[in-house]
Amino acid sequence: MDLRPGADSCYKCTSCDTSCPVAEVDDSFPGPKFQGPEQWRLKRKEDTEIDDSITGCSNCMRCDGACPSDVPLSQMHNTARGEYVDNQMTKLSREYLRNRILANYGTLAGIGSKVPRLTNAIMGNSLVQKLNERVLGITAERDFPEFADQTFRSWWKQRGGPNVESDEKRIAYFHGDYANYNTVEVAKALVRVYEAFGYEILVPDQRCSGTPMFANGMLDDARRSAAVNVESLGDAIEQGYDVVASCTSCSMALRQEYPELFDFEGTETVAANTYDALEYLLINENVIDPLSEVDAADHDIPDFAYHAPCHSRNQGLDRQAVELFRHLDGVDVADVGDSCSGISGTYGWKEEKYEYSMEIGEEMFEHMEHAAGETGMTECPTCSMQMEHGTGYEIDHPLQVLEAALVDTDVEI
Ligand code: SF4
Ligand code: SF4
């Protein structure tokens, strides 16, 4: 893909560089202006040489939102990273193998989740974690996420699919890998909340959204996943369903990265009909009135320290949870600020990036500890891991809070 013309829009204001959390902590990382417009401006058409610092970008996409001139920074980064991995990275190197494993989490999770208790016992063993670090370069500082006893898709099948039928209110749920294999309670909360509002839910065939693949330059893997997703979600849209995702990085991939990087038939249609789960509900339903009827103290709903993921900021969704839960009586939801959590999907799992990841997250940890609530809230599963890792708090998804307030109570919707 030739992105050189986009580089001409850059007038070197450096807003992107000052917004970059990695450049702030890692002196060896030259920042988004260099990774984007400067490298592309210097590229000749057939030139494939990419500076290896492109692998230091965490793909948080904060620079995209900071650019006043609409330079397609993350598209430039993703494309350059893909070219670097294809043409310059040694395929038998430890870094390549590690990144490929992290990028394809869903494939390994599909195997591990067949025997979840055994997998949890093995992956939770400190000797295995140390071996992972030594052999693969996956940090031993983090606890591997536990697999649920039953995947969401298996639960959904066993349940017999939707409990609600509707011709007007229909959503196709993009759960992604993490809510399918690990935080199944988030996916179940989505089902219960949406069904309470009268929606018929379809759980279409799907693969990983591609977010960890983009971040690691595995564009061929991402393309294969995207092809399945665009076809399957495109079919659902044709049948009258809107696509709803519970992870803001998944909705980001379907809305922005797919159209920037792929040209499958239907890509633009999927992008135009995809929403974040809370966003969609707030656009289409009166959530505030029933929520205002609930007294949180009667239902053990705690105060929260809320972190808006970088990928929700990019979609303009960073204030929606805080503003919504102001209407929930007896609950304090503190926004812990606009800093990056630091984990950025797979970035904080890399041994050599772990300390940077924690340094980036420090501001968020401090603000969480100063907030009244001792439970965290966020829409992103890896931000959730980082919040828990840095503070020891339990972390909920806004859908779980809605489930506790609107479904587990007898409030009329
Ligand atoms: S995506 Fe994030 S880490 Fe990468 S250059 Fe932009 S701001 Fe920096
Ligand atoms: S923010 Fe945009 S215009 Fe400013 S230096 Fe970065 S790419 Fe160039």
Tab-separated table of C-alpha atoms and ligand atoms in Angstrom:
chain	number	residue	atom	x	y	z
A	1	MET	CA	0.000	0.000	0.000
A	2	ASP	CA	1.459	3.383	-0.987
A	3	LEU	CA	0.870	5.830	1.858
A	4	ARG	CA	3.464	8.401	0.771
A	5	PRO	CA	0.855	11.030	-0.234
A	6	GLY	CA	-0.528	11.000	3.356
A	7	ALA	CA	2.870	12.099	4.639
A	8	ASP	CA	2.467	15.451	2.844
A	9	SER	CA	-0.294	16.458	5.280
A	10	CYS	CA	2.169	16.438	8.177
A	11	TYR	CA	3.332	19.915	9.186
A	12	LYS	CA	5.611	18.651	11.961
A	13	CYS	CA	3.661	20.062	14.894
A	14	THR	CA	4.830	17.086	17.051
A	15	SER	CA	1.416	16.691	18.756
A	16	CYS	CA	1.602	12.985	17.932
A	17	ASP	CA	5.003	12.643	19.598
A	18	THR	CA	3.868	14.327	22.800
A	19	SER	CA	0.804	12.029	22.945
A	20	CYS	CA	2.846	8.827	22.590
A	21	PRO	CA	3.106	6.893	25.872
A	22	VAL	CA	5.909	4.668	24.575
A	23	ALA	CA	8.128	7.603	23.475
A	24	GLU	CA	7.678	9.051	26.964
A	25	VAL	CA	9.261	6.063	28.720
A	26	ASP	CA	11.469	4.415	26.066
A	27	ASP	CA	14.339	6.630	24.869
A	28	SER	CA	15.116	4.250	22.022
A	29	PHE	CA	11.662	4.751	20.453
A	30	PRO	CA	11.703	7.692	18.015
A	31	GLY	CA	7.939	8.321	18.186
A	32	PRO	CA	4.998	8.375	15.773
A	33	LYS	CA	6.139	11.280	13.571
A	34	PHE	CA	9.256	9.353	12.602
A	35	GLN	CA	7.406	6.015	12.297
A	36	GLY	CA	4.692	7.618	10.178
A	37	PRO	CA	5.175	10.620	7.901
A	38	GLU	CA	8.964	10.882	8.077
A	39	GLN	CA	9.609	7.278	7.071
A	40	TRP	CA	6.900	7.315	4.403
A	41	ARG	CA	8.063	10.612	2.928
A	42	LEU	CA	11.552	9.214	2.461
A	43	LYS	CA	10.374	5.926	0.941
A	44	ARG	CA	10.780	5.336	-2.762
A	45	LYS	CA	7.960	3.360	-4.353
A	46	GLU	CA	9.685	-0.021	-4.326
A	47	ASP	CA	11.703	0.681	-1.197
A	48	THR	CA	10.973	-1.925	1.462
A	49	GLU	CA	13.539	-0.923	4.093
A	50	ILE	CA	11.736	-0.109	7.377
A	51	ASP	CA	13.452	1.065	10.559
A	52	ASP	CA	13.293	-1.745	13.130
A	53	SER	CA	12.028	0.656	15.815
A	54	ILE	CA	8.550	0.138	14.286
A	55	THR	CA	8.290	-2.980	16.483
A	56	GLY	CA	8.450	-0.704	19.560
A	57	CYS	CA	5.072	0.907	18.777
A	58	SER	CA	2.375	-0.598	21.005
A	59	ASN	CA	-0.470	0.222	18.563
A	60	CYS	CA	-2.330	2.195	21.247
A	61	MET	CA	-3.407	4.572	18.407
A	62	ARG	CA	-3.306	7.655	20.638
A	63	CYS	CA	-1.249	9.465	17.993
A	64	ASP	CA	-4.150	9.097	15.515
A	65	GLY	CA	-6.433	11.111	17.762
A	66	ALA	CA	-3.728	13.703	18.472
A	67	CYS	CA	-2.980	14.620	14.839
A	68	PRO	CA	-4.743	17.856	13.800
A	69	SER	CA	-3.977	17.176	10.152
A	70	ASP	CA	-5.548	13.735	9.684
A	71	VAL	CA	-2.267	12.040	8.807
A	72	PRO	CA	-3.154	8.312	8.710
A	73	LEU	CA	-0.611	7.473	11.407
A	74	SER	CA	-1.844	4.077	12.566
A	75	GLN	CA	-2.433	2.981	8.977
A	76	MET	CA	1.179	3.956	8.231
A	77	HIS	CA	2.431	2.141	11.329
A	78	ASN	CA	0.415	-1.014	10.665
A	79	THR	CA	1.503	-1.133	7.031
A	80	ALA	CA	5.166	-0.462	7.837
A	81	ARG	CA	5.132	-3.061	10.614
A	82	GLY	CA	3.616	-5.625	8.248
A	83	GLU	CA	6.302	-4.898	5.641
A	84	TYR	CA	9.024	-5.090	8.294
A	85	VAL	CA	7.812	-8.473	9.561
A	86	ASP	CA	7.391	-9.867	6.032
A	87	ASN	CA	10.691	-8.682	4.615
A	88	GLN	CA	13.148	-8.076	7.420
A	89	MET	CA	12.288	-10.220	10.427
A	90	THR	CA	13.963	-13.622	10.714
A	91	LYS	CA	11.153	-16.162	10.847
A	92	LEU	CA	13.074	-18.502	13.142
A	93	SER	CA	13.980	-15.785	15.636
A	94	ARG	CA	12.696	-15.956	19.197
A	95	GLU	CA	11.030	-12.559	18.758
A	96	TYR	CA	9.104	-13.662	15.678
A	97	LEU	CA	7.937	-16.923	17.285
A	98	ARG	CA	6.915	-15.146	20.491
A	99	ASN	CA	5.063	-12.410	18.615
A	100	ARG	CA	3.291	-14.946	16.389
A	101	ILE	CA	2.129	-16.857	19.474
A	102	LEU	CA	0.895	-13.687	21.195
A	103	ALA	CA	-0.788	-12.441	18.011
A	104	ASN	CA	-2.638	-15.729	17.581
A	105	TYR	CA	-3.887	-16.041	21.156
A	106	GLY	CA	-7.265	-17.307	19.928
A	107	THR	CA	-5.723	-20.386	18.283
A	108	LEU	CA	-3.933	-21.431	21.462
A	109	ALA	CA	-6.930	-20.503	23.607
A	110	GLY	CA	-9.108	-22.767	21.448
A	111	ILE	CA	-6.839	-25.699	22.371
A	112	GLY	CA	-6.307	-24.735	26.038
A	113	SER	CA	-9.994	-24.169	26.680
A	114	LYS	CA	-10.786	-27.815	25.824
A	115	VAL	CA	-9.237	-28.771	29.186
A	116	PRO	CA	-9.501	-25.459	31.068
A	117	ARG	CA	-8.614	-26.662	34.553
A	118	LEU	CA	-5.509	-28.500	33.385
A	119	THR	CA	-4.440	-25.533	31.225
A	120	ASN	CA	-4.998	-23.127	34.128
A	121	ALA	CA	-2.927	-25.339	36.426
A	122	ILE	CA	-0.072	-25.599	33.913
A	123	MET	CA	-0.060	-21.922	32.876
A	124	GLY	CA	-0.411	-20.792	36.486
A	125	ASN	CA	2.663	-22.733	37.548
A	126	SER	CA	5.548	-20.376	38.321
A	127	LEU	CA	8.126	-22.738	36.782
A	128	VAL	CA	6.173	-22.789	33.512
A	129	GLN	CA	5.965	-18.984	33.621
A	130	LYS	CA	9.724	-18.718	34.107
A	131	LEU	CA	10.289	-21.175	31.255
A	132	ASN	CA	7.978	-19.111	29.035
A	133	GLU	CA	10.046	-16.046	29.821
A	134	ARG	CA	13.387	-17.707	29.241
A	135	VAL	CA	12.456	-19.602	26.074
A	136	LEU	CA	9.901	-17.319	24.459
A	137	GLY	CA	10.361	-13.906	26.053
A	138	ILE	CA	6.833	-13.787	27.533
A	139	THR	CA	7.093	-12.034	30.896
A	140	ALA	CA	6.818	-14.176	34.034
A	141	GLU	CA	5.666	-11.102	35.987
A	142	ARG	CA	2.051	-11.486	34.864
A	143	ASP	CA	-0.398	-14.229	35.729
A	144	PHE	CA	-1.687	-15.972	32.657
A	145	PRO	CA	-5.435	-15.269	32.193
A	146	GLU	CA	-7.566	-18.158	33.402
A	147	PHE	CA	-9.844	-20.049	31.050
A	148	ALA	CA	-13.515	-20.315	31.957
A	149	ASP	CA	-14.904	-23.804	32.622
A	150	GLN	CA	-17.189	-23.384	29.629
A	151	THR	CA	-16.677	-21.100	26.617
A	152	PHE	CA	-19.321	-18.526	25.789
A	153	ARG	CA	-20.093	-20.184	22.459
A	154	SER	CA	-20.600	-23.547	24.168
A	155	TRP	CA	-22.888	-21.910	26.777
A	156	TRP	CA	-24.836	-20.185	24.009
A	157	LYS	CA	-25.291	-23.461	22.097
A	158	GLN	CA	-26.321	-25.349	25.218
A	159	ARG	CA	-28.815	-22.600	26.019
A	160	GLY	CA	-30.393	-23.078	22.578
A	161	GLY	CA	-29.506	-19.612	21.242
A	162	PRO	CA	-31.602	-16.499	21.816
A	163	ASN	CA	-34.471	-16.287	24.313
A	164	VAL	CA	-35.940	-13.258	22.530
A	165	GLU	CA	-37.189	-13.001	18.961
A	166	SER	CA	-37.666	-9.676	17.222
A	167	ASP	CA	-37.892	-8.420	13.659
A	168	GLU	CA	-36.988	-4.842	14.598
A	169	LYS	CA	-34.365	-5.145	17.331
A	170	ARG	CA	-31.569	-7.435	16.208
A	171	ILE	CA	-27.880	-7.479	17.025
A	172	ALA	CA	-25.057	-9.739	15.851
A	173	TYR	CA	-22.685	-10.114	18.785
A	174	PHE	CA	-18.952	-9.929	18.080
A	175	HIS	CA	-17.589	-11.367	21.338
A	176	GLY	CA	-13.937	-11.738	20.284
A	177	ASP	CA	-11.600	-14.347	21.753
A	178	TYR	CA	-11.266	-13.066	25.272
A	179	ALA	CA	-14.968	-12.952	26.164
A	180	ASN	CA	-15.367	-16.372	24.554
A	181	TYR	CA	-12.546	-18.144	26.382
A	182	ASN	CA	-11.776	-16.114	29.499
A	183	THR	CA	-14.239	-13.437	30.647
A	184	VAL	CA	-17.363	-15.359	29.673
A	185	GLU	CA	-19.289	-13.412	32.324
A	186	VAL	CA	-18.938	-10.264	30.156
A	187	ALA	CA	-20.478	-12.020	27.131
A	188	LYS	CA	-23.301	-13.427	29.284
A	189	ALA	CA	-23.936	-9.946	30.717
A	190	LEU	CA	-24.304	-8.605	27.172
A	191	VAL	CA	-26.850	-11.299	26.360
A	192	ARG	CA	-28.880	-10.662	29.512
A	193	VAL	CA	-28.838	-6.871	29.196
A	194	TYR	CA	-29.723	-6.832	25.505
A	195	GLU	CA	-32.454	-9.430	25.914
A	196	ALA	CA	-33.902	-7.377	28.780
A	197	PHE	CA	-34.225	-4.520	26.272
A	198	GLY	CA	-35.993	-6.849	23.811
A	199	TYR	CA	-33.186	-7.619	21.362
A	200	GLU	CA	-32.857	-10.801	19.356
A	201	ILE	CA	-29.193	-11.805	19.463
A	202	LEU	CA	-27.262	-13.661	16.792
A	203	VAL	CA	-23.839	-15.080	17.630
A	204	PRO	CA	-22.278	-15.351	14.171
A	205	ASP	CA	-19.246	-17.359	13.107
A	206	GLN	CA	-16.169	-15.238	13.837
A	207	ARG	CA	-12.406	-15.167	14.296
A	208	CYS	CA	-10.133	-12.841	16.287
A	209	SER	CA	-10.765	-9.203	15.300
A	210	GLY	CA	-7.066	-9.015	14.376
A	211	THR	CA	-6.019	-6.408	16.971
A	212	PRO	CA	-3.053	-8.413	18.358
A	213	MET	CA	-2.061	-9.348	14.805
A	214	PHE	CA	-1.931	-5.703	13.670
A	215	ALA	CA	0.143	-4.822	16.734
A	216	ASN	CA	2.696	-7.496	15.850
A	217	GLY	CA	2.816	-6.929	12.096
A	218	MET	CA	1.165	-10.293	11.322
A	219	LEU	CA	-0.963	-8.859	8.534
A	220	ASP	CA	-1.437	-12.170	6.684
A	221	ASP	CA	-2.943	-13.701	9.835
A	222	ALA	CA	-5.106	-10.589	10.309
A	223	ARG	CA	-6.254	-10.733	6.686
A	224	ARG	CA	-7.396	-14.367	7.073
A	225	SER	CA	-9.365	-13.516	10.222
A	226	ALA	CA	-10.840	-10.377	8.692
A	227	ALA	CA	-12.008	-12.277	5.606
A	228	VAL	CA	-14.096	-14.630	7.783
A	229	ASN	CA	-15.423	-11.777	9.916
A	230	VAL	CA	-16.398	-9.509	7.027
A	231	GLU	CA	-18.241	-12.311	5.240
A	232	SER	CA	-20.038	-13.550	8.336
A	233	LEU	CA	-20.933	-10.115	9.745
A	234	GLY	CA	-21.858	-8.866	6.263
A	235	ASP	CA	-24.390	-11.729	5.982
A	236	ALA	CA	-25.843	-10.809	9.380
A	237	ILE	CA	-26.160	-7.141	8.366
A	238	GLU	CA	-28.024	-8.203	5.226
A	239	GLN	CA	-30.496	-10.031	7.487
A	240	GLY	CA	-31.148	-6.849	9.472
A	241	TYR	CA	-28.683	-7.216	12.348
A	242	ASP	CA	-26.357	-4.458	13.584
A	243	VAL	CA	-22.957	-5.613	14.803
A	244	VAL	CA	-22.192	-5.002	18.469
A	245	ALA	CA	-18.832	-5.693	20.188
A	246	SER	CA	-18.141	-5.805	23.925
A	247	CYS	CA	-14.407	-5.047	23.490
A	248	THR	CA	-13.483	-1.559	22.254
A	249	SER	CA	-10.357	-2.848	20.485
A	250	CYS	CA	-12.551	-5.272	18.500
A	251	SER	CA	-14.983	-2.511	17.480
A	252	MET	CA	-11.968	-0.333	16.613
A	253	ALA	CA	-10.558	-3.055	14.337
A	254	LEU	CA	-13.865	-3.611	12.529
A	255	ARG	CA	-14.538	0.114	12.161
A	256	GLN	CA	-11.138	1.615	11.397
A	257	GLU	CA	-8.375	-0.908	10.764
A	258	TYR	CA	-10.294	-3.171	8.369
A	259	PRO	CA	-11.183	-0.333	5.951
A	260	GLU	CA	-7.656	1.090	6.257
A	261	LEU	CA	-5.890	-2.180	5.511
A	262	PHE	CA	-8.235	-4.499	3.591
A	263	ASP	CA	-10.499	-4.236	0.607
A	264	PHE	CA	-12.784	-7.281	0.910
A	265	GLU	CA	-16.223	-6.742	-0.496
A	266	GLY	CA	-18.444	-5.557	2.360
A	267	THR	CA	-15.631	-4.148	4.545
A	268	GLU	CA	-17.112	-0.637	4.504
A	269	THR	CA	-20.612	-1.971	5.224
A	270	VAL	CA	-19.358	-3.878	8.270
A	271	ALA	CA	-17.464	-0.783	9.466
A	272	ALA	CA	-20.549	1.436	9.076
A	273	ASN	CA	-22.819	-0.988	10.961
A	274	THR	CA	-20.544	-1.839	13.910
A	275	TYR	CA	-20.931	-0.346	17.395
A	276	ASP	CA	-19.557	-0.675	20.877
A	277	ALA	CA	-22.098	-2.473	23.079
A	278	LEU	CA	-22.732	0.413	25.486
A	279	GLU	CA	-22.714	2.995	22.687
A	280	TYR	CA	-25.391	1.084	20.747
A	281	LEU	CA	-27.639	0.737	23.756
A	282	LEU	CA	-27.350	4.440	24.580
A	283	ILE	CA	-28.159	5.426	20.979
A	284	ASN	CA	-31.220	3.203	20.733
A	285	GLU	CA	-32.678	2.785	24.227
A	286	ASN	CA	-33.677	4.814	27.245
A	287	VAL	CA	-31.204	3.311	29.702
A	288	ILE	CA	-31.127	6.296	32.029
A	289	ASP	CA	-34.715	6.153	33.319
A	290	PRO	CA	-34.648	2.549	34.589
A	291	LEU	CA	-31.111	3.054	35.905
A	292	SER	CA	-32.292	6.086	37.897
A	293	GLU	CA	-34.856	3.857	39.673
A	294	VAL	CA	-32.139	1.663	41.201
A	295	ASP	CA	-30.475	2.227	44.539
A	296	ALA	CA	-27.025	0.648	44.252
A	297	ALA	CA	-26.706	0.153	48.007
A	298	ASP	CA	-29.669	-2.267	47.962
A	299	HIS	CA	-27.892	-4.463	45.431
A	300	ASP	CA	-24.280	-4.438	46.619
A	301	ILE	CA	-23.079	-2.462	43.604
A	302	PRO	CA	-19.768	-0.881	44.636
A	303	ASP	CA	-18.060	2.420	43.748
A	304	PHE	CA	-15.827	2.217	40.686
A	305	ALA	CA	-12.535	3.578	39.376
A	306	TYR	CA	-13.132	3.775	35.626
A	307	HIS	CA	-10.413	3.714	32.950
A	308	ALA	CA	-11.276	4.569	29.339
A	309	PRO	CA	-9.177	2.390	26.988
A	310	CYS	CA	-7.154	4.236	24.322
A	311	HIS	CA	-9.154	2.447	21.611
A	312	SER	CA	-12.421	3.712	23.114
A	313	ARG	CA	-11.007	7.273	23.054
A	314	ASN	CA	-10.277	6.881	19.362
A	315	GLN	CA	-13.960	6.093	18.825
A	316	GLY	CA	-15.078	9.058	20.954
A	317	LEU	CA	-16.503	6.757	23.640
A	318	ASP	CA	-14.310	7.683	26.586
A	319	ARG	CA	-16.933	9.483	28.694
A	320	GLN	CA	-19.998	7.334	28.059
A	321	ALA	CA	-19.711	4.937	31.020
A	322	VAL	CA	-18.921	7.678	33.541
A	323	GLU	CA	-21.812	9.820	32.328
A	324	LEU	CA	-24.251	6.914	32.264
A	325	PHE	CA	-23.501	5.631	35.754
A	326	ARG	CA	-23.947	9.109	37.253
A	327	HIS	CA	-27.637	8.171	37.064
A	328	LEU	CA	-27.117	5.110	39.275
A	329	ASP	CA	-27.968	6.290	42.751
A	330	GLY	CA	-25.429	5.582	45.476
A	331	VAL	CA	-22.504	4.789	43.169
A	332	ASP	CA	-19.401	6.890	42.687
A	333	VAL	CA	-17.737	6.289	39.308
A	334	ALA	CA	-14.425	8.145	39.147
A	335	ASP	CA	-12.740	8.670	35.785
A	336	VAL	CA	-9.075	7.916	36.497
A	337	GLY	CA	-7.800	10.208	33.750
A	338	ASP	CA	-6.750	9.955	30.150
A	339	SER	CA	-3.438	8.127	30.510
A	340	CYS	CA	-2.763	4.827	28.722
A	341	SER	CA	-2.990	1.687	30.864
A	342	GLY	CA	0.344	0.630	29.369
A	343	ILE	CA	-0.420	-2.965	28.445
A	344	SER	CA	-1.727	-2.289	24.915
A	345	GLY	CA	-2.802	-5.866	24.252
A	346	THR	CA	0.346	-7.927	23.764
A	347	TYR	CA	2.909	-5.117	24.351
A	348	GLY	CA	3.018	-5.509	28.140
A	349	TRP	CA	3.357	-9.288	27.832
A	350	LYS	CA	6.776	-8.986	26.186
A	351	GLU	CA	9.630	-9.498	28.610
A	352	GLU	CA	11.614	-6.515	27.299
A	353	LYS	CA	8.543	-4.214	27.394
A	354	TYR	CA	7.139	-5.209	30.783
A	355	GLU	CA	8.892	-2.449	32.783
A	356	TYR	CA	7.904	0.203	30.217
A	357	SER	CA	4.344	-1.077	30.354
A	358	MET	CA	4.243	-0.674	34.141
A	359	GLU	CA	5.861	2.758	33.955
A	360	ILE	CA	3.208	3.909	31.475
A	361	GLY	CA	0.482	2.466	33.712
A	362	GLU	CA	1.771	4.159	36.879
A	363	GLU	CA	-0.387	7.282	36.458
A	364	MET	CA	-3.527	5.157	36.060
A	365	PHE	CA	-2.651	2.983	39.092
A	366	GLU	CA	-2.137	6.075	41.245
A	367	HIS	CA	-5.421	7.634	40.174
A	368	MET	CA	-7.228	4.357	40.809
A	369	GLU	CA	-5.838	4.217	44.308
A	370	HIS	CA	-6.985	7.785	44.986
A	371	ALA	CA	-10.521	7.097	43.734
A	372	ALA	CA	-13.235	6.222	46.266
A	373	GLY	CA	-14.009	2.875	44.626
A	374	GLU	CA	-11.885	-0.215	45.096
A	375	THR	CA	-13.335	-1.957	42.075
A	376	GLY	CA	-12.175	-1.033	38.590
A	377	MET	CA	-14.258	-0.694	35.460
A	378	THR	CA	-13.220	-0.706	31.797
A	379	GLU	CA	-14.353	-2.038	28.405
A	380	CYS	CA	-11.012	-3.529	27.322
A	381	PRO	CA	-9.947	-6.988	28.520
A	382	THR	CA	-6.216	-6.286	28.486
A	383	CYS	CA	-6.594	-2.871	30.202
A	384	SER	CA	-8.596	-4.847	32.753
A	385	MET	CA	-5.627	-7.237	33.245
A	386	GLN	CA	-3.277	-4.293	33.720
A	387	MET	CA	-5.609	-2.544	36.186
A	388	GLU	CA	-5.872	-5.711	38.246
A	389	HIS	CA	-2.129	-6.358	38.007
A	390	GLY	CA	-1.227	-2.828	39.141
A	391	THR	CA	-3.747	-2.438	41.970
A	392	GLY	CA	-5.067	-5.878	42.935
A	393	TYR	CA	-8.634	-4.608	42.351
A	394	GLU	CA	-11.369	-6.701	40.838
A	395	ILE	CA	-12.357	-5.214	37.470
A	396	ASP	CA	-15.841	-5.182	35.909
A	397	HIS	CA	-17.075	-4.374	32.425
A	398	PRO	CA	-19.807	-1.679	32.186
A	399	LEU	CA	-22.148	-4.399	30.860
A	400	GLN	CA	-21.724	-6.307	34.137
A	401	VAL	CA	-22.668	-3.170	36.062
A	402	LEU	CA	-25.741	-2.743	33.855
A	403	GLU	CA	-26.603	-6.397	34.404
A	404	ALA	CA	-26.379	-5.964	38.188
A	405	ALA	CA	-28.469	-2.774	38.092
A	406	LEU	CA	-31.104	-3.616	35.479
A	407	VAL	CA	-31.357	-7.407	35.125
A	408	ASP	CA	-30.589	-8.693	38.620
A	409	THR	CA	-33.092	-6.199	40.095
A	410	ASP	CA	-36.827	-6.022	39.440
A	411	VAL	CA	-36.671	-2.579	37.853
A	412	GLU	CA	-39.007	-2.095	34.914
A	413	ILE	CA	-37.258	-1.569	31.570
B	1	SF4	S1	0.285	3.934	18.235
B	1	SF4	FE1	0.746	4.540	20.374
B	1	SF4	S2	2.789	3.679	20.762
B	1	SF4	FE2	2.499	3.664	18.530
B	1	SF4	S3	3.420	5.561	17.837
B	1	SF4	FE3	1.209	5.973	18.126
B	1	SF4	S4	1.043	6.768	20.226
B	1	SF4	FE4	3.073	5.798	20.038
B	2	SF4	S1	0.470	15.301	14.820
B	2	SF4	FE1	0.149	15.014	12.602
B	2	SF4	S2	0.825	16.946	11.673
B	2	SF4	FE2	1.648	16.911	13.768
B	2	SF4	S3	3.719	15.986	13.537
B	2	SF4	FE3	2.326	14.301	14.008
B	2	SF4	S4	1.712	13.527	11.990
B	2	SF4	FE4	2.595	15.549	11.651
